[in-house]
mmCIF file of N, CA and C in Angstrom:
data_model
loop_
_atom_site.group_PDB
_atom_site.id
_atom_site.type_symbol
_atom_site.label_atom_id
_atom_site.label_comp_id
_atom_site.label_asym_id
_atom_site.label_seq_id
_atom_site.Cartn_x
_atom_site.Cartn_y
_atom_site.Cartn_z
ATOM 1 N N MET A 416 -99.910 143.626 -151.593
ATOM 2 C CA MET A 416 -99.637 142.595 -152.470
ATOM 3 C C MET A 416 -98.736 142.968 -153.743
ATOM 4 N N LYS A 417 -97.718 142.244 -153.849
ATOM 5 C CA LYS A 417 -96.992 142.468 -154.862
ATOM 6 C C LYS A 417 -97.391 142.070 -156.342
ATOM 7 N N LEU A 418 -97.244 142.786 -157.405
ATOM 8 C CA LEU A 418 -97.836 142.362 -158.622
ATOM 9 C C LEU A 418 -96.715 141.721 -159.327
ATOM 10 N N LYS A 419 -97.247 140.765 -160.130
ATOM 11 C CA LYS A 419 -96.391 139.997 -161.236
ATOM 12 C C LYS A 419 -97.048 140.304 -162.518
ATOM 13 N N TRP A 420 -96.201 140.173 -163.566
ATOM 14 C CA TRP A 420 -96.687 140.236 -164.917
ATOM 15 C C TRP A 420 -97.911 139.493 -165.058
ATOM 16 N N VAL A 421 -98.159 138.350 -164.574
ATOM 17 C CA VAL A 421 -99.565 137.467 -164.679
ATOM 18 C C VAL A 421 -100.678 138.184 -164.162
ATOM 19 N N ASP A 422 -100.592 139.034 -163.539
ATOM 20 C CA ASP A 422 -101.775 139.593 -162.623
ATOM 21 C C ASP A 422 -102.289 140.908 -163.435
ATOM 22 N N SER A 423 -102.758 140.654 -164.603
ATOM 23 C CA SER A 423 -103.042 141.624 -165.605
ATOM 24 C C SER A 423 -104.326 142.496 -165.178
ATOM 25 N N LEU A 424 -105.186 141.840 -164.521
ATOM 26 C CA LEU A 424 -106.511 142.767 -163.997
ATOM 27 C C LEU A 424 -105.870 143.710 -162.869
ATOM 28 N N GLU A 425 -105.127 143.280 -162.036
ATOM 29 C CA GLU A 425 -104.763 144.098 -160.762
ATOM 30 C C GLU A 425 -103.735 145.037 -161.354
ATOM 31 N N ILE A 426 -103.108 144.742 -162.263
ATOM 32 C CA ILE A 426 -102.120 145.767 -163.026
ATOM 33 C C ILE A 426 -102.953 147.018 -163.668
ATOM 34 N N ALA A 427 -104.077 146.350 -164.390
ATOM 35 C CA ALA A 427 -105.033 147.193 -165.104
ATOM 36 C C ALA A 427 -105.481 148.290 -164.145
ATOM 37 N N LEU A 428 -105.951 147.781 -163.067
ATOM 38 C CA LEU A 428 -106.725 148.526 -162.116
ATOM 39 C C LEU A 428 -105.803 149.725 -161.545
ATOM 40 N N ALA A 429 -104.441 149.129 -161.208
ATOM 41 C CA ALA A 429 -103.282 150.052 -160.765
ATOM 42 C C ALA A 429 -103.013 151.242 -161.778
ATOM 43 N N LEU A 430 -103.082 150.953 -162.975
ATOM 44 C CA LEU A 430 -102.762 151.878 -164.170
ATOM 45 C C LEU A 430 -103.858 152.575 -164.211
ATOM 46 N N LEU A 431 -105.054 152.256 -164.211
ATOM 47 C CA LEU A 431 -106.345 153.169 -164.287
ATOM 48 C C LEU A 431 -106.272 154.444 -163.006
ATOM 49 N N GLU A 432 -105.999 153.600 -161.939
ATOM 50 C CA GLU A 432 -105.772 154.589 -160.769
ATOM 51 C C GLU A 432 -104.525 155.646 -160.962
ATOM 52 N N ALA A 433 -103.387 155.079 -161.576
ATOM 53 C CA ALA A 433 -102.145 156.050 -161.775
ATOM 54 C C ALA A 433 -102.362 156.903 -162.940
ATOM 55 N N HIS A 434 -103.205 156.462 -163.992
ATOM 56 C CA HIS A 434 -103.292 157.418 -165.156
ATOM 57 C C HIS A 434 -104.856 157.457 -165.679
ATOM 58 N N PRO A 435 -105.594 158.004 -164.763
ATOM 59 C CA PRO A 435 -106.952 158.113 -165.154
ATOM 60 C C PRO A 435 -107.365 159.041 -166.332
ATOM 61 N N GLU A 436 -106.552 159.846 -166.792
ATOM 62 C CA GLU A 436 -106.829 160.317 -167.995
ATOM 63 C C GLU A 436 -106.258 159.909 -169.216
ATOM 64 N N VAL A 437 -105.686 158.829 -169.177
ATOM 65 C CA VAL A 437 -105.250 158.355 -170.369
ATOM 66 C C VAL A 437 -106.018 157.180 -170.911
ATOM 67 N N GLU A 438 -106.037 157.468 -172.269
ATOM 68 C CA GLU A 438 -107.046 156.398 -173.077
ATOM 69 C C GLU A 438 -106.237 155.014 -173.274
ATOM 70 N N PRO A 439 -106.247 154.118 -172.722
ATOM 71 C CA PRO A 439 -105.381 152.876 -172.700
ATOM 72 C C PRO A 439 -105.243 152.242 -174.009
ATOM 73 N N SER A 440 -106.069 152.472 -175.032
ATOM 74 C CA SER A 440 -105.870 151.946 -176.298
ATOM 75 C C SER A 440 -104.808 152.931 -177.387
ATOM 76 N N GLN A 441 -104.455 153.902 -176.653
ATOM 77 C CA GLN A 441 -103.501 154.948 -177.414
ATOM 78 C C GLN A 441 -102.168 154.601 -176.683
ATOM 79 N N VAL A 442 -102.080 153.824 -175.758
ATOM 80 C CA VAL A 442 -100.709 153.555 -175.159
ATOM 81 C C VAL A 442 -99.985 152.527 -175.954
ATOM 82 N N ARG A 443 -98.528 152.750 -176.210
ATOM 83 C CA ARG A 443 -97.340 151.850 -176.879
ATOM 84 C C ARG A 443 -97.293 150.986 -175.833
ATOM 85 N N PHE A 444 -96.860 149.718 -176.366
ATOM 86 C CA PHE A 444 -96.308 148.742 -175.492
ATOM 87 C C PHE A 444 -95.181 149.350 -174.981
ATOM 88 N N THR A 445 -94.102 149.907 -175.378
ATOM 89 C CA THR A 445 -92.893 150.516 -174.824
ATOM 90 C C THR A 445 -93.457 151.448 -173.441
ATOM 91 N N GLN A 446 -94.366 152.240 -173.798
ATOM 92 C CA GLN A 446 -94.938 153.008 -172.473
ATOM 93 C C GLN A 446 -95.661 152.253 -171.496
ATOM 94 N N LEU A 447 -96.382 151.371 -172.198
ATOM 95 C CA LEU A 447 -97.008 150.505 -171.071
ATOM 96 C C LEU A 447 -96.198 149.821 -169.980
ATOM 97 N N ARG A 448 -95.059 149.288 -170.789
ATOM 98 C CA ARG A 448 -94.115 148.482 -170.028
ATOM 99 C C ARG A 448 -93.460 149.356 -168.963
ATOM 100 N N ASP A 449 -92.929 150.497 -169.344
ATOM 101 C CA ASP A 449 -92.331 151.359 -168.516
ATOM 102 C C ASP A 449 -93.275 151.915 -167.266
ATOM 103 N N TRP A 450 -94.593 152.124 -167.629
ATOM 104 C CA TRP A 450 -95.524 152.424 -166.516
ATOM 105 C C TRP A 450 -95.968 151.143 -165.536
ATOM 106 N N VAL A 451 -95.856 150.040 -166.092
ATOM 107 C CA VAL A 451 -96.048 148.790 -165.218
ATOM 108 C C VAL A 451 -95.022 148.773 -164.317
ATOM 109 N N LEU A 452 -93.542 148.844 -164.634
ATOM 110 C CA LEU A 452 -92.153 148.757 -163.995
ATOM 111 C C LEU A 452 -92.255 149.960 -162.866
ATOM 112 N N ALA A 453 -93.207 150.815 -163.202
ATOM 113 C CA ALA A 453 -92.966 152.217 -162.242
ATOM 114 C C ALA A 453 -94.156 152.102 -161.063
ATOM 115 N N LEU A 454 -95.001 151.081 -161.314
ATOM 116 C CA LEU A 454 -96.139 150.928 -160.302
ATOM 117 C C LEU A 454 -95.530 150.410 -158.959
ATOM 118 N N GLU A 455 -95.620 151.020 -157.799
ATOM 119 C CA GLU A 455 -95.255 150.856 -156.502
ATOM 120 C C GLU A 455 -95.180 149.469 -155.996
ATOM 121 N N ASP A 456 -96.328 148.718 -156.407
ATOM 122 C CA ASP A 456 -96.643 147.390 -155.924
ATOM 123 C C ASP A 456 -96.088 146.396 -156.972
ATOM 124 N N PHE A 457 -95.370 146.696 -157.949
ATOM 125 C CA PHE A 457 -95.046 145.699 -159.024
ATOM 126 C C PHE A 457 -93.656 145.263 -158.673
ATOM 127 N N ASP A 458 -93.510 143.895 -158.538
ATOM 128 C CA ASP A 458 -92.353 143.227 -158.147
ATOM 129 C C ASP A 458 -92.100 141.995 -159.056
ATOM 130 N N ASP A 459 -91.608 142.091 -160.097
ATOM 131 C CA ASP A 459 -91.199 140.932 -161.059
ATOM 132 C C ASP A 459 -89.905 141.518 -161.932
ATOM 133 N N ASP A 460 -89.635 140.378 -162.558
ATOM 134 C CA ASP A 460 -88.324 140.497 -163.614
ATOM 135 C C ASP A 460 -88.738 141.305 -164.655
ATOM 136 N N PRO A 461 -88.169 142.410 -164.918
ATOM 137 C CA PRO A 461 -88.610 143.372 -166.064
ATOM 138 C C PRO A 461 -88.311 142.442 -167.518
ATOM 139 N N SER A 462 -87.481 141.474 -167.633
ATOM 140 C CA SER A 462 -87.112 140.799 -168.731
ATOM 141 C C SER A 462 -88.281 139.817 -169.050
ATOM 142 N N HIS A 463 -89.054 139.716 -167.987
ATOM 143 C CA HIS A 463 -90.285 138.496 -168.388
ATOM 144 C C HIS A 463 -91.567 139.143 -169.021
ATOM 145 N N SER A 464 -91.431 140.422 -169.337
ATOM 146 C CA SER A 464 -92.708 141.053 -170.185
ATOM 147 C C SER A 464 -92.376 140.614 -171.563
ATOM 148 N N GLY A 465 -93.599 140.401 -172.275
ATOM 149 C CA GLY A 465 -93.486 140.136 -173.516
ATOM 150 C C GLY A 465 -94.785 140.780 -174.408
ATOM 151 N N GLU A 466 -94.764 140.724 -175.411
ATOM 152 C CA GLU A 466 -95.987 141.427 -176.243
ATOM 153 C C GLU A 466 -97.296 140.719 -175.761
ATOM 154 N N ARG A 467 -97.332 139.530 -175.657
ATOM 155 C CA ARG A 467 -98.761 138.809 -175.144
ATOM 156 C C ARG A 467 -98.869 139.227 -173.771
ATOM 157 N N ILE A 468 -97.923 139.401 -172.942
ATOM 158 C CA ILE A 468 -98.451 139.896 -171.665
ATOM 159 C C ILE A 468 -98.840 141.280 -171.559
ATOM 160 N N LEU A 469 -98.143 142.088 -172.262
ATOM 161 C CA LEU A 469 -98.437 143.515 -172.456
ATOM 162 C C LEU A 469 -99.955 143.831 -172.978
ATOM 163 N N GLU A 470 -100.276 142.861 -174.037
ATOM 164 C CA GLU A 470 -101.522 142.992 -174.608
ATOM 165 C C GLU A 470 -102.429 142.528 -173.718
ATOM 166 N N ALA A 471 -102.210 141.445 -172.901
ATOM 167 C CA ALA A 471 -103.276 141.142 -171.836
ATOM 168 C C ALA A 471 -103.663 142.272 -170.894
ATOM 169 N N ILE A 472 -102.205 142.634 -170.420
ATOM 170 C CA ILE A 472 -102.621 143.955 -169.551
ATOM 171 C C ILE A 472 -103.529 145.079 -170.226
ATOM 172 N N GLN A 473 -103.132 145.425 -171.469
ATOM 173 C CA GLN A 473 -103.741 146.616 -172.042
ATOM 174 C C GLN A 473 -105.208 146.400 -172.260
ATOM 175 N N MET A 474 -105.605 145.071 -172.666
ATOM 176 C CA MET A 474 -106.990 144.734 -172.924
ATOM 177 C C MET A 474 -107.830 144.719 -171.441
ATOM 178 N N ALA A 475 -107.108 144.448 -170.482
ATOM 179 C CA ALA A 475 -107.810 144.347 -169.177
ATOM 180 C C ALA A 475 -107.887 145.814 -168.813
ATOM 181 N N TRP A 476 -106.989 146.714 -169.142
ATOM 182 C CA TRP A 476 -107.022 148.105 -168.886
ATOM 183 C C TRP A 476 -108.294 148.545 -169.537
ATOM 184 N N ILE A 477 -108.232 148.444 -170.809
ATOM 185 C CA ILE A 477 -109.360 148.860 -171.669
ATOM 186 C C ILE A 477 -110.756 148.485 -171.279
ATOM 187 N N GLU A 478 -110.910 147.297 -170.852
ATOM 188 C CA GLU A 478 -112.152 146.874 -170.439
ATOM 189 C C GLU A 478 -112.699 147.513 -168.961
ATOM 190 N N GLU A 479 -111.614 147.722 -168.201
ATOM 191 C CA GLU A 479 -111.673 148.676 -166.894
ATOM 192 C C GLU A 479 -112.100 150.106 -167.143
ATOM 193 N N TYR A 480 -111.362 150.816 -168.006
ATOM 194 C CA TYR A 480 -111.493 152.129 -168.512
ATOM 195 C C TYR A 480 -112.928 152.089 -169.205
ATOM 196 N N ASP A 481 -113.287 151.208 -169.819
ATOM 197 C CA ASP A 481 -114.741 151.576 -170.535
ATOM 198 C C ASP A 481 -115.906 151.266 -169.633
ATOM 199 N N ASP A 482 -115.547 150.743 -168.531
ATOM 200 C CA ASP A 482 -116.593 150.589 -167.427
ATOM 201 C C ASP A 482 -117.094 151.593 -166.688
#
């Protein structure tokens, strides 16, 4: 399944798997964007990311990290 910017939960799970040692609340949006773009299954226009989308991804990642 190819990931798009709107797939915040799926992206969060992929980031948790790729970076299990990272505390997601400490990640800056610039780094988060780079990591999302580097995900093997990610396939969307890089210019479509924005603060709201990155915030949704980070919040989902924090929730999954805390579980």
